[in-house]
GROMACS .gro file of C-alpha atoms in nm:
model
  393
    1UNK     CA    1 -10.388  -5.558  -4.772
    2UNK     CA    2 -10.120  -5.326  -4.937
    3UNK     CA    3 -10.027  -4.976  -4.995
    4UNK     CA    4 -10.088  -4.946  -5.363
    5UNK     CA    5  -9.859  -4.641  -5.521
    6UNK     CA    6  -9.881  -4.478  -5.888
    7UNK     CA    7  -9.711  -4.644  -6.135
    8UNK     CA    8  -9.341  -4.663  -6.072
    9UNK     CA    9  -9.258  -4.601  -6.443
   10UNK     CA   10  -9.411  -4.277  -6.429
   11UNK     CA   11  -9.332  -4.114  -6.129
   12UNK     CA   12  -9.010  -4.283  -6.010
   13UNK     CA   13  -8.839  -4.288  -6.328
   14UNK     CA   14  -8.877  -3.928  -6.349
   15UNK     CA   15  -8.732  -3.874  -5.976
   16UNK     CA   16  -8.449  -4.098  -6.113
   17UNK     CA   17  -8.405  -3.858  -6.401
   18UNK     CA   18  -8.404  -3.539  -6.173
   19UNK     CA   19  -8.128  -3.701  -5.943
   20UNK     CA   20  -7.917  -3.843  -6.176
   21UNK     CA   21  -7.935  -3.470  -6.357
   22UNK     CA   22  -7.869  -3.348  -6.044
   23UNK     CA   23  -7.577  -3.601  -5.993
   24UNK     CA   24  -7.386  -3.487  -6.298
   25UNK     CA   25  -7.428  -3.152  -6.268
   26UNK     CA   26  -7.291  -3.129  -5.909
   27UNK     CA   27  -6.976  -3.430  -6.008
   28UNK     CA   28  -6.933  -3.143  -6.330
   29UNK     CA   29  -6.893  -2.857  -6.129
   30UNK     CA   30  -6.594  -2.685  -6.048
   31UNK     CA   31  -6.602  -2.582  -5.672
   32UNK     CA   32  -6.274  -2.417  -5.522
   33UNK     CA   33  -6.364  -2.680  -5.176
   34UNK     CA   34  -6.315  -3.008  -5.312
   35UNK     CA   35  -6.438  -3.109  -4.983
   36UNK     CA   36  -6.749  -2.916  -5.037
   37UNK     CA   37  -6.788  -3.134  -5.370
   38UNK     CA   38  -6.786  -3.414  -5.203
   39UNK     CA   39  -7.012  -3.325  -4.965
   40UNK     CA   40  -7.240  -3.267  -5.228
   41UNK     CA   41  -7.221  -3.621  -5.416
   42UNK     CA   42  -7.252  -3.805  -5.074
   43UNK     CA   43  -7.591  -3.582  -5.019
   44UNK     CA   44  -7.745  -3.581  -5.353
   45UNK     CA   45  -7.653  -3.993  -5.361
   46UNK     CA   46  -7.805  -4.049  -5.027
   47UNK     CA   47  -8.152  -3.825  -5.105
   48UNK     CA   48  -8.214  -4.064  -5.393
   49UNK     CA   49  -8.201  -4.392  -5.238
   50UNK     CA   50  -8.560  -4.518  -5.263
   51UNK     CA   51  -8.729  -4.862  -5.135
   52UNK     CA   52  -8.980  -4.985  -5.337
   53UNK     CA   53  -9.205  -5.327  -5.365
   54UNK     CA   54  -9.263  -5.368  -5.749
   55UNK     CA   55  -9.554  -5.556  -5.857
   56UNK     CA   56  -9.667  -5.625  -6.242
   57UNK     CA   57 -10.023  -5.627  -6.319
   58UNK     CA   58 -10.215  -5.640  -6.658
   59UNK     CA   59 -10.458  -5.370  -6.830
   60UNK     CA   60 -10.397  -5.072  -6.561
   61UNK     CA   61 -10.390  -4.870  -6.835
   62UNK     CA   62 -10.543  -4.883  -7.162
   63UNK     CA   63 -10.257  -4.857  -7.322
   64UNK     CA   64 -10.005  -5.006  -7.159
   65UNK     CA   65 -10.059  -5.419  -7.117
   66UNK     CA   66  -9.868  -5.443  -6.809
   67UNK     CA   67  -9.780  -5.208  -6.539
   68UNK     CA   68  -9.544  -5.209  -6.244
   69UNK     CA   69  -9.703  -5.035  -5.957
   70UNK     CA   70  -9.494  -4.952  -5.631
   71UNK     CA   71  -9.725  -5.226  -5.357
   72UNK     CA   72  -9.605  -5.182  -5.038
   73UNK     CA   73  -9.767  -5.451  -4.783
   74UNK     CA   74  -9.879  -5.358  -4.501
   75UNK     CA   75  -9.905  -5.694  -4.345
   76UNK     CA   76  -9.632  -6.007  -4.345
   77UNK     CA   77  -9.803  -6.336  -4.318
   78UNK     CA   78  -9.578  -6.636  -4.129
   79UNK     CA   79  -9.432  -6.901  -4.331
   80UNK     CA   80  -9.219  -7.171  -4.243
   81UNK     CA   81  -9.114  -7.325  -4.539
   82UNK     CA   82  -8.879  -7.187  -4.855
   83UNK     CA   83  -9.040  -7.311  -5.137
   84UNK     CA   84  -9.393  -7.207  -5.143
   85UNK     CA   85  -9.669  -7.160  -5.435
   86UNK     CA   86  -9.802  -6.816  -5.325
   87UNK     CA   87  -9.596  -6.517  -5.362
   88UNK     CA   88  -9.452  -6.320  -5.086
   89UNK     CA   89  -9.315  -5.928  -5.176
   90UNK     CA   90  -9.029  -5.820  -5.349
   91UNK     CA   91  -8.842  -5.519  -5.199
   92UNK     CA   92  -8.587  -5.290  -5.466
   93UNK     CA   93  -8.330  -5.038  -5.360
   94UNK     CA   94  -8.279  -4.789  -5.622
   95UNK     CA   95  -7.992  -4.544  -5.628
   96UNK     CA   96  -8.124  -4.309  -5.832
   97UNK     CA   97  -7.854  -4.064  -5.909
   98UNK     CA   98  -7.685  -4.362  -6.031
   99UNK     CA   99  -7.765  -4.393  -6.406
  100UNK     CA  100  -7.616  -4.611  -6.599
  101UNK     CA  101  -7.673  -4.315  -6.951
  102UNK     CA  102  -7.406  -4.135  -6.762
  103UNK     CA  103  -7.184  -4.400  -6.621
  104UNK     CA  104  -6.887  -4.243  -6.879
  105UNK     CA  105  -7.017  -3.872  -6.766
  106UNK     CA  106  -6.927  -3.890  -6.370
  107UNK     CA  107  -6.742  -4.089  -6.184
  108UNK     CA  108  -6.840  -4.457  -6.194
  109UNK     CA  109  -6.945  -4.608  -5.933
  110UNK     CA  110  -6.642  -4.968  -5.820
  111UNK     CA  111  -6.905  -5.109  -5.550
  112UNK     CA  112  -7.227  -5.163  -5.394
  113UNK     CA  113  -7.316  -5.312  -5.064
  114UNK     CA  114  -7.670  -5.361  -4.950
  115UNK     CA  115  -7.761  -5.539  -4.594
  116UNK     CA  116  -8.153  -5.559  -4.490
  117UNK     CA  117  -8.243  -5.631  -4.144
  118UNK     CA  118  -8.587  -5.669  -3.980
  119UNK     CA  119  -8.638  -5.376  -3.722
  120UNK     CA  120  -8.907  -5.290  -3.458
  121UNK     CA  121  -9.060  -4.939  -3.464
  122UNK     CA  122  -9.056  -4.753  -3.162
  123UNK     CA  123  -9.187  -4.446  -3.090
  124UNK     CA  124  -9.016  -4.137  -3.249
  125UNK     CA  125  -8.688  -4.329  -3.290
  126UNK     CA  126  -8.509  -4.198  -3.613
  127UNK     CA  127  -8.155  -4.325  -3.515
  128UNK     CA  128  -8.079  -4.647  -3.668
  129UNK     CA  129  -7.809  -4.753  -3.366
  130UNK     CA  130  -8.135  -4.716  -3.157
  131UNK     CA  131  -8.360  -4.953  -3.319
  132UNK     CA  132  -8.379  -5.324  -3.181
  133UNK     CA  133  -8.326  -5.571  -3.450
  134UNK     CA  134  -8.701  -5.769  -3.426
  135UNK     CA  135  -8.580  -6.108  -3.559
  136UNK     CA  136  -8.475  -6.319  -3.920
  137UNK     CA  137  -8.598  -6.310  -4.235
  138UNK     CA  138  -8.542  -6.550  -4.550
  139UNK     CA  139  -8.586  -6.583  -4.940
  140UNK     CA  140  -8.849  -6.764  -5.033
  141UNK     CA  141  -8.838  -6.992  -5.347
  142UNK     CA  142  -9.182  -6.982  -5.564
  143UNK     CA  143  -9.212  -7.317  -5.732
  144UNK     CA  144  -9.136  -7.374  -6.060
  145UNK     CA  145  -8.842  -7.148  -6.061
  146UNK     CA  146  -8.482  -7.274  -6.083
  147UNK     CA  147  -8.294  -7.146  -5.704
  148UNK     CA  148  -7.991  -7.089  -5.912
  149UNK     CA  149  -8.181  -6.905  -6.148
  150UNK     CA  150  -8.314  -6.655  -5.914
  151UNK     CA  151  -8.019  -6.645  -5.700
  152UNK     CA  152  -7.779  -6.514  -6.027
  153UNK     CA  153  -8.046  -6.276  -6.135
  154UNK     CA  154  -8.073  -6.068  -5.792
  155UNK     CA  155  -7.745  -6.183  -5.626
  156UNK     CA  156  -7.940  -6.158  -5.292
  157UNK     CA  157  -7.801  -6.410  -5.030
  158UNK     CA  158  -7.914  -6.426  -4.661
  159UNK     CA  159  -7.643  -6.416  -4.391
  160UNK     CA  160  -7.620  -6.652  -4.041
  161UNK     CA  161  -7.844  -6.378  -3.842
  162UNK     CA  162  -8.089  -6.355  -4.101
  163UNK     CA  163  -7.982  -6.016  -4.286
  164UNK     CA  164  -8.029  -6.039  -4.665
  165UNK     CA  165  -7.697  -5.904  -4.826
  166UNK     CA  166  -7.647  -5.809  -5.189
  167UNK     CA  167  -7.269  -5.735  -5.299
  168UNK     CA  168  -7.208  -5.555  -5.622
  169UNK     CA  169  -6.909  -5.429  -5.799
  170UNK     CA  170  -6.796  -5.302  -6.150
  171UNK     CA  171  -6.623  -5.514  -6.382
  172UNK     CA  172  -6.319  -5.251  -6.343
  173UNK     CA  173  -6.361  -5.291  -5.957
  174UNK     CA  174  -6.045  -5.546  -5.820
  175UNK     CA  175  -6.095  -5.453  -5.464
  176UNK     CA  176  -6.371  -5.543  -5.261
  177UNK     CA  177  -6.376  -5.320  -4.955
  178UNK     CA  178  -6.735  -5.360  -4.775
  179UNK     CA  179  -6.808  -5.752  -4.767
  180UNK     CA  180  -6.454  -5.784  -4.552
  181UNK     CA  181  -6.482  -5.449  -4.338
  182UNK     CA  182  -6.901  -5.536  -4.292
  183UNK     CA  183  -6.763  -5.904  -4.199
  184UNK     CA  184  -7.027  -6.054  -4.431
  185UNK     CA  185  -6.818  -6.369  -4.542
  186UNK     CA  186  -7.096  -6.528  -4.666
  187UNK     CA  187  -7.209  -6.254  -4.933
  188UNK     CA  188  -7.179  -6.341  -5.320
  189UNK     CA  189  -7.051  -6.065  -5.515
  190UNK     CA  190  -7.224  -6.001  -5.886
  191UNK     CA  191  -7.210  -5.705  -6.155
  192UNK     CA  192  -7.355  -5.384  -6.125
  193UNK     CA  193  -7.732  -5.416  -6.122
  194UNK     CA  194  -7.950  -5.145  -6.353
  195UNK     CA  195  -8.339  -5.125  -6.395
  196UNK     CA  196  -8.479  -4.906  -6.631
  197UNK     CA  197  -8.146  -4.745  -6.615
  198UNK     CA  198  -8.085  -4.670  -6.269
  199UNK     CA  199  -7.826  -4.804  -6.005
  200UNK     CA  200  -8.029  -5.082  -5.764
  201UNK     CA  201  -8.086  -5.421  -5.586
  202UNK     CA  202  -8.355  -5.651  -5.554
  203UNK     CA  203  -8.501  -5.920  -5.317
  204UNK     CA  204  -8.725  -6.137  -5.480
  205UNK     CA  205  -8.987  -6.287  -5.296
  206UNK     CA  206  -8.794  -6.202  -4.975
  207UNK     CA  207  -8.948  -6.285  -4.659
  208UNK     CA  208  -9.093  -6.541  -4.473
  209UNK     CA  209  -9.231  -6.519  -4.080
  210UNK     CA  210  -9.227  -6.755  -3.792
  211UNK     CA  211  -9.275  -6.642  -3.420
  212UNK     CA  212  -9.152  -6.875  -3.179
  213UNK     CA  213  -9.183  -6.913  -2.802
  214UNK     CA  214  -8.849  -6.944  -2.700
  215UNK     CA  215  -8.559  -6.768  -2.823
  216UNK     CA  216  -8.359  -7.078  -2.702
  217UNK     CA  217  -8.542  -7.341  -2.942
  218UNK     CA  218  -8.392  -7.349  -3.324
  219UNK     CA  219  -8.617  -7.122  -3.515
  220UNK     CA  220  -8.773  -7.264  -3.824
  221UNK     CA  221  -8.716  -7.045  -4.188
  222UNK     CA  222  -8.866  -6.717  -4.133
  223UNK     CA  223  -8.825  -6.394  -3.897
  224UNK     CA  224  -8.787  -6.489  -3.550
  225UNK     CA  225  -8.951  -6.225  -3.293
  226UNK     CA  226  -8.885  -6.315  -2.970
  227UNK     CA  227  -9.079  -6.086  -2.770
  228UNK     CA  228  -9.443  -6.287  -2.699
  229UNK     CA  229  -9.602  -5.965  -2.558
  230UNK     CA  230  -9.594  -5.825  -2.942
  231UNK     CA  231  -9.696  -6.170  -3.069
  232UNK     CA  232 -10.049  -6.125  -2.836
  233UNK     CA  233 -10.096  -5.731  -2.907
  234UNK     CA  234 -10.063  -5.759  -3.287
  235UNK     CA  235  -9.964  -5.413  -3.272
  236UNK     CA  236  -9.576  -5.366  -3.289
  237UNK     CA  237  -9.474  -5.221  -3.603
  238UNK     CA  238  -9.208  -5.347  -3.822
  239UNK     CA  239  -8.993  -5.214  -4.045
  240UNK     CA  240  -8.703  -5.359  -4.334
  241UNK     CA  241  -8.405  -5.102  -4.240
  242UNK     CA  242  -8.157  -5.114  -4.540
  243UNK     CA  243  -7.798  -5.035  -4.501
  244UNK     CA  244  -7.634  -4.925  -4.858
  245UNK     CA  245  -7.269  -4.851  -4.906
  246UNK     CA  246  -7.136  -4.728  -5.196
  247UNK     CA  247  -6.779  -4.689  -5.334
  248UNK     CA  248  -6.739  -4.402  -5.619
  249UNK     CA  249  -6.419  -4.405  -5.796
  250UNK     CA  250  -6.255  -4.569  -5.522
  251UNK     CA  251  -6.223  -4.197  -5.353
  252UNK     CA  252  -6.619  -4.106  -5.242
  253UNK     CA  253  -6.768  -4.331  -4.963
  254UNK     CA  254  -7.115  -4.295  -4.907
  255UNK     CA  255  -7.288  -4.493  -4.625
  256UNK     CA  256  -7.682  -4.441  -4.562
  257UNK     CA  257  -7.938  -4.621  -4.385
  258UNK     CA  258  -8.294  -4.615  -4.478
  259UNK     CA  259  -8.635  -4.817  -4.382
  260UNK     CA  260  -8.888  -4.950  -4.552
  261UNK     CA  261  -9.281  -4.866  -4.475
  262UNK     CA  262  -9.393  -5.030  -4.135
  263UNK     CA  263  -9.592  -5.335  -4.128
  264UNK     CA  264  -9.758  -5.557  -3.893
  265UNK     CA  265  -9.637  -5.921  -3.883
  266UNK     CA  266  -9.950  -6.237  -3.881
  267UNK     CA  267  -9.826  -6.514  -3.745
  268UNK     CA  268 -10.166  -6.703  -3.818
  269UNK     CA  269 -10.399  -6.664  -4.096
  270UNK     CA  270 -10.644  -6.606  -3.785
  271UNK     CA  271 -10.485  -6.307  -3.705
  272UNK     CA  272 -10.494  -6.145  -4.038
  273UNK     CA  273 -10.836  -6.027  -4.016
  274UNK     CA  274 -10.819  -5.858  -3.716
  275UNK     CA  275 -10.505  -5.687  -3.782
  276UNK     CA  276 -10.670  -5.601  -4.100
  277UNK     CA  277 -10.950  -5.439  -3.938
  278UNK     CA  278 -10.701  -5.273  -3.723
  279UNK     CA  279 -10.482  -5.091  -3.950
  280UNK     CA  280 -10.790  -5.023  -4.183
  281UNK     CA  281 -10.986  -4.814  -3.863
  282UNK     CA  282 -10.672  -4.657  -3.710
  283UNK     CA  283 -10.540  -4.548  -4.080
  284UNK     CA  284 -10.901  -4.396  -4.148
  285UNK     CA  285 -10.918  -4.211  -3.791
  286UNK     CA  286 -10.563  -4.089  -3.903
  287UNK     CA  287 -10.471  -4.166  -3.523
  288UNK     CA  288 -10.191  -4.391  -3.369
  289UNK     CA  289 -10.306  -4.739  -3.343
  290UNK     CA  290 -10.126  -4.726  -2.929
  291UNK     CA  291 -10.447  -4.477  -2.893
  292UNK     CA  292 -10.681  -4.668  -2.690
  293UNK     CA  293 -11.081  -4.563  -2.732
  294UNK     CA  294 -11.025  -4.579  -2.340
  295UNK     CA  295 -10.811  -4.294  -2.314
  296UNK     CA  296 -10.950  -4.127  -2.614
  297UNK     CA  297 -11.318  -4.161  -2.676
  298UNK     CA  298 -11.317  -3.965  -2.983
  299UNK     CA  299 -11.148  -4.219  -3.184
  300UNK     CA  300 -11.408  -4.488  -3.175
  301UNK     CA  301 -11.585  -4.295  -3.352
  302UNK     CA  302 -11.579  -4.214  -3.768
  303UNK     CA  303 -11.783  -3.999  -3.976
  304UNK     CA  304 -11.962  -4.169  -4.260
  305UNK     CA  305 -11.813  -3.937  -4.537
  306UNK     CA  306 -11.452  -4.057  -4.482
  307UNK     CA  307 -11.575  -4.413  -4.412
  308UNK     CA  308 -11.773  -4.426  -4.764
  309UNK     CA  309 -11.436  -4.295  -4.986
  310UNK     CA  310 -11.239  -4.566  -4.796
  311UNK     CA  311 -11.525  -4.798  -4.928
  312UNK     CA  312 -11.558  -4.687  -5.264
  313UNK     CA  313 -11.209  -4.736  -5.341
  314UNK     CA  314 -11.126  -5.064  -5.114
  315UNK     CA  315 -11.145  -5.304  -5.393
  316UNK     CA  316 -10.944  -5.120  -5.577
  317UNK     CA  317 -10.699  -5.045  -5.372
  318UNK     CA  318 -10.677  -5.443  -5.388
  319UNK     CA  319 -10.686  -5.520  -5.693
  320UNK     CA  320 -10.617  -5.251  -5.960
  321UNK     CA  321 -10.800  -5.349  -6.255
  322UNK     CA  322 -11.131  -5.321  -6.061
  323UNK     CA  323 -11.360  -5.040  -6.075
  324UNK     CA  324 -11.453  -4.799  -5.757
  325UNK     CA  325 -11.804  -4.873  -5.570
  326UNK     CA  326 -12.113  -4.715  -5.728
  327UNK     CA  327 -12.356  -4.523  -5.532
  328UNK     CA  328 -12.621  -4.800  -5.492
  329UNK     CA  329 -12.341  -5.000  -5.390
  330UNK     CA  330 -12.253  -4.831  -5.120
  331UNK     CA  331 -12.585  -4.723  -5.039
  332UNK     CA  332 -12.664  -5.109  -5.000
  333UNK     CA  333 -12.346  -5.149  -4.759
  334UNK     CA  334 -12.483  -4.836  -4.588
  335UNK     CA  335 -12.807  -5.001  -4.480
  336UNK     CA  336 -12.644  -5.320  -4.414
  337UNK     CA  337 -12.436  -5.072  -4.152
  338UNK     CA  338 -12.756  -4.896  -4.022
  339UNK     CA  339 -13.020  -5.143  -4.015
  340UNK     CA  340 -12.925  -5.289  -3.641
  341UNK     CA  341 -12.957  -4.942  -3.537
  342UNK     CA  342 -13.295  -4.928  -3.689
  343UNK     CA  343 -13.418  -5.238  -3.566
  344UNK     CA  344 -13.291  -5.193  -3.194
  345UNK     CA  345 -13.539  -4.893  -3.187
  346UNK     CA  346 -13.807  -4.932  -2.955
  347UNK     CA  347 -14.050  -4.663  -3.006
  348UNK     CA  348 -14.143  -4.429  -3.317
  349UNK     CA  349 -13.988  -4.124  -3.121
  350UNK     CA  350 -13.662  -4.350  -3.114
  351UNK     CA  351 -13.601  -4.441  -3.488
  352UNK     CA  352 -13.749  -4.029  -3.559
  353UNK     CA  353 -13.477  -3.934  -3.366
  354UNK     CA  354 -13.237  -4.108  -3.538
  355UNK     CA  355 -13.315  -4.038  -3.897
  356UNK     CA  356 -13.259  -3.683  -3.804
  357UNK     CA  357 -12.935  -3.759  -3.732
  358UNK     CA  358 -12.853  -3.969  -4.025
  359UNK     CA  359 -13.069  -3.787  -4.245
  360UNK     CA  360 -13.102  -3.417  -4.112
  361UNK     CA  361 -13.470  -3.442  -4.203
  362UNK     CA  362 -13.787  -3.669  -4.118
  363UNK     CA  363 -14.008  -3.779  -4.457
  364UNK     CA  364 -14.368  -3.920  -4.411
  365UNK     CA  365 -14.397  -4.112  -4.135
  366UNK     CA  366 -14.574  -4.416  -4.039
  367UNK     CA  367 -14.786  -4.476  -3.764
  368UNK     CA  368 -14.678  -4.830  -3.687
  369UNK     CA  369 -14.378  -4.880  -3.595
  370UNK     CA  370 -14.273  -5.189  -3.802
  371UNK     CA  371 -14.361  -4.966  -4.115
  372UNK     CA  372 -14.242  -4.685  -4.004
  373UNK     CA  373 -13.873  -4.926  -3.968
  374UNK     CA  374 -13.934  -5.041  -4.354
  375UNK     CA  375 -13.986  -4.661  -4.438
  376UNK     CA  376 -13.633  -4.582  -4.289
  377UNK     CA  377 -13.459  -4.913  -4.441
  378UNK     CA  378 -13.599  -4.812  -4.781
  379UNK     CA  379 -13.473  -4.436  -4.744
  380UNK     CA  380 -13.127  -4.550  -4.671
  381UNK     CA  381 -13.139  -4.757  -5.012
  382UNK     CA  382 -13.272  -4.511  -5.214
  383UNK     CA  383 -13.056  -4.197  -5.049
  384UNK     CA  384 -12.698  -4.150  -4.836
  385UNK     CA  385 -12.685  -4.021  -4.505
  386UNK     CA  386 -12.518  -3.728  -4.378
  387UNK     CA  387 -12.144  -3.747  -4.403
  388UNK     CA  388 -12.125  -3.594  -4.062
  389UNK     CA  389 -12.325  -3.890  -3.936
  390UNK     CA  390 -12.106  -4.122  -3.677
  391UNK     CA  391 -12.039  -4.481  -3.751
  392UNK     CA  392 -11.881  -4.671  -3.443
  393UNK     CA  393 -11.661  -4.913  -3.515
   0.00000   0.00000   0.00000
């Protein structure tokens, strides 16, 4: 299951556009605080770092015969090996003040640093020196395609603790200040990255998970979370929190850190489904998933009219170059829904008290009760209940 986005080309590259506007016009000015200027780059730079998960697919639009769409995952499956044949995400920082249009306009940017780590989310925790590194990640290697190959097109290398670094620098640059002063001896340093124009990195097919029990026993390729009580819950949250450094005409320093989207990690394929279901009922009751229906009865509980967009749009949301649900579709998975609660009625008072609440009304009835059950399974074919109506999950 992912978060899909609009497409990246047009919404993103017209952020990019704004920024790196923005970016000349402030490098351009002439302020009497040259301090104040600076103060300036380093905050229009930082506002325009972006993570995003690009992801091609075909006939999106009519006329376009791919398009990249921003896919965000929401949940990590584990893997223990590097080479694999399905395809795991690909994260991309983009700078986008940086453009590479006006790399003779403002000052041009010597280096790049980038260093991902795998987090844990906790609670309202916005300081990154407060977040508790959750374990290791790795780049996977899809089959068929050359390591060497892939490893010269991102530059993206993966450090001893299982950070994935990405070193950049201009072919102007002679001094490399952030791989020695980071003490990342193991990073790779390439040329200035661009896409579509704009300043970024990217991780191809970047991570792999493993949970093991004991933090003492060597950890096989993949994230390594040591903490077992988040490997029962299924509930911690994770996050990719990307450190970028920038040098700017070897006089402007700018240092931000950013994170990704949260996501839950799988460590089995059995526990995809019920994280799934999880995310997909907490998400809907727009509610924490920590919330227990214990402590807070009301969110067991969801009204069929948000339940039946969520539906319409599911498959989509999957795969992009479906269509929404019709009605009779989701008619059909509404009495699929409501025909145990039909059927557990014992008495014609029973299921007549019931179709006034999922119908607001009561049609013809029947005098037995087995047709007067057919009656009500053939309404909620033929006609959708009330959106206030409660489904329980």
């Amino acid at each position: 299951m992912r978060q899909q986005s609009p497409g990246i080309a047009t919404i993103q590259l017209l952020a990019a556009r704004e920024f790196a506007t923005l970016f000349k016009k402030v490098c351009s000015s002439t302020l009497e605080d040259a301090e104040e200027q600076r103060r300036l780059i380093e905050d229009v730079v930082k506002e325009s770092v972006v993570i995003e998960w690009p992801r091609t697919f075909p006939g999106v639009f009519p006329d376009q015969a791919e398009s990249e769409l921003d896919f965000a995952p929401l949940i990590h499956r584990a893997r223990n090996v590097v080479k694999c044949r399905t395809s795991h995400p690909t994260m991309r920082v983009k700078i986008c003040a940086i453009s590479e249009s006006n790399e003779m306009m403002c000052p041009q940017v010597a280096e790049t640093f980038y260093r991902a780590s795998l987090v844990k989310l906790s609670g309202d925790t916005s300081d990154c020196k407060l977040r508790q590194i959750a374990g290791k990640m790795i780049l996977t290697q899809r089959e068929g395609i050359a390591a060497t190959k892939s490893a010269e097109q991102s530059g993206a290398v993966v450090s001893a603790e299982g950070k994935l670094l990405c070193s950049q620098s201009s072919s102007h640059s002679q001094i490399m200040l952030f791989a020695n002063k980071l003490s990342e001896p193991m990073v790779r340093t390439t040329t200035l990255k661009y896409e579509n124009g704009v300043l970024c990195a990217t991780f191809p097919e970047i991570v792999s998970f493993y949970v093991e029990r004991n933090p003492s026993i060597p950890s096989l390729m993949g994230v390594t979370l040591n903490s077992m009580v988040d490997r029962r819950t299924l509930s911690t949250r994770y996050a990719i929190q990307v450190e970028v450094h920038i040098n700017i005409d070897n006089r402007i320093i700018v240092t931000h850190t950013l994170v990704s989207h949260p996501f839950l990690i799988a460590i089995t394929n059995d526990q995809t489904e019920p994280l799934l279901q999880s995310i997909f009922w907490h998400r809907l009751l727009n509610c924490d998933q920590q919330e227990s229906s214990d402590y807070f009865p009301d969110k067991s509980q969801l009204d069929w009219g948000t339940l039946r967009q969520a539906l319409r749009a599911f498959i989509k949301a999957q795969v992009p170059t479906a269509r929404f649900l019709s009605d009779c579709e989701l008619r059909h998975i509404q009495t699929m829904l409501l025909l145990p609660r039909i059927l557990k009625c014992g008495s014609t008072n029973e299921l007549q008290l019931l179709e006034i609440n999922m119908f607001g009304t009561i049609e013809r009835q029947e005098r037995d009760l087995h047709e007067e059950m057919k009656r009500l399974r053939n309404r909620l074919l033929a006609t959708s209940v009330l959106d206030t109506f409660l489904i329980e999950r």
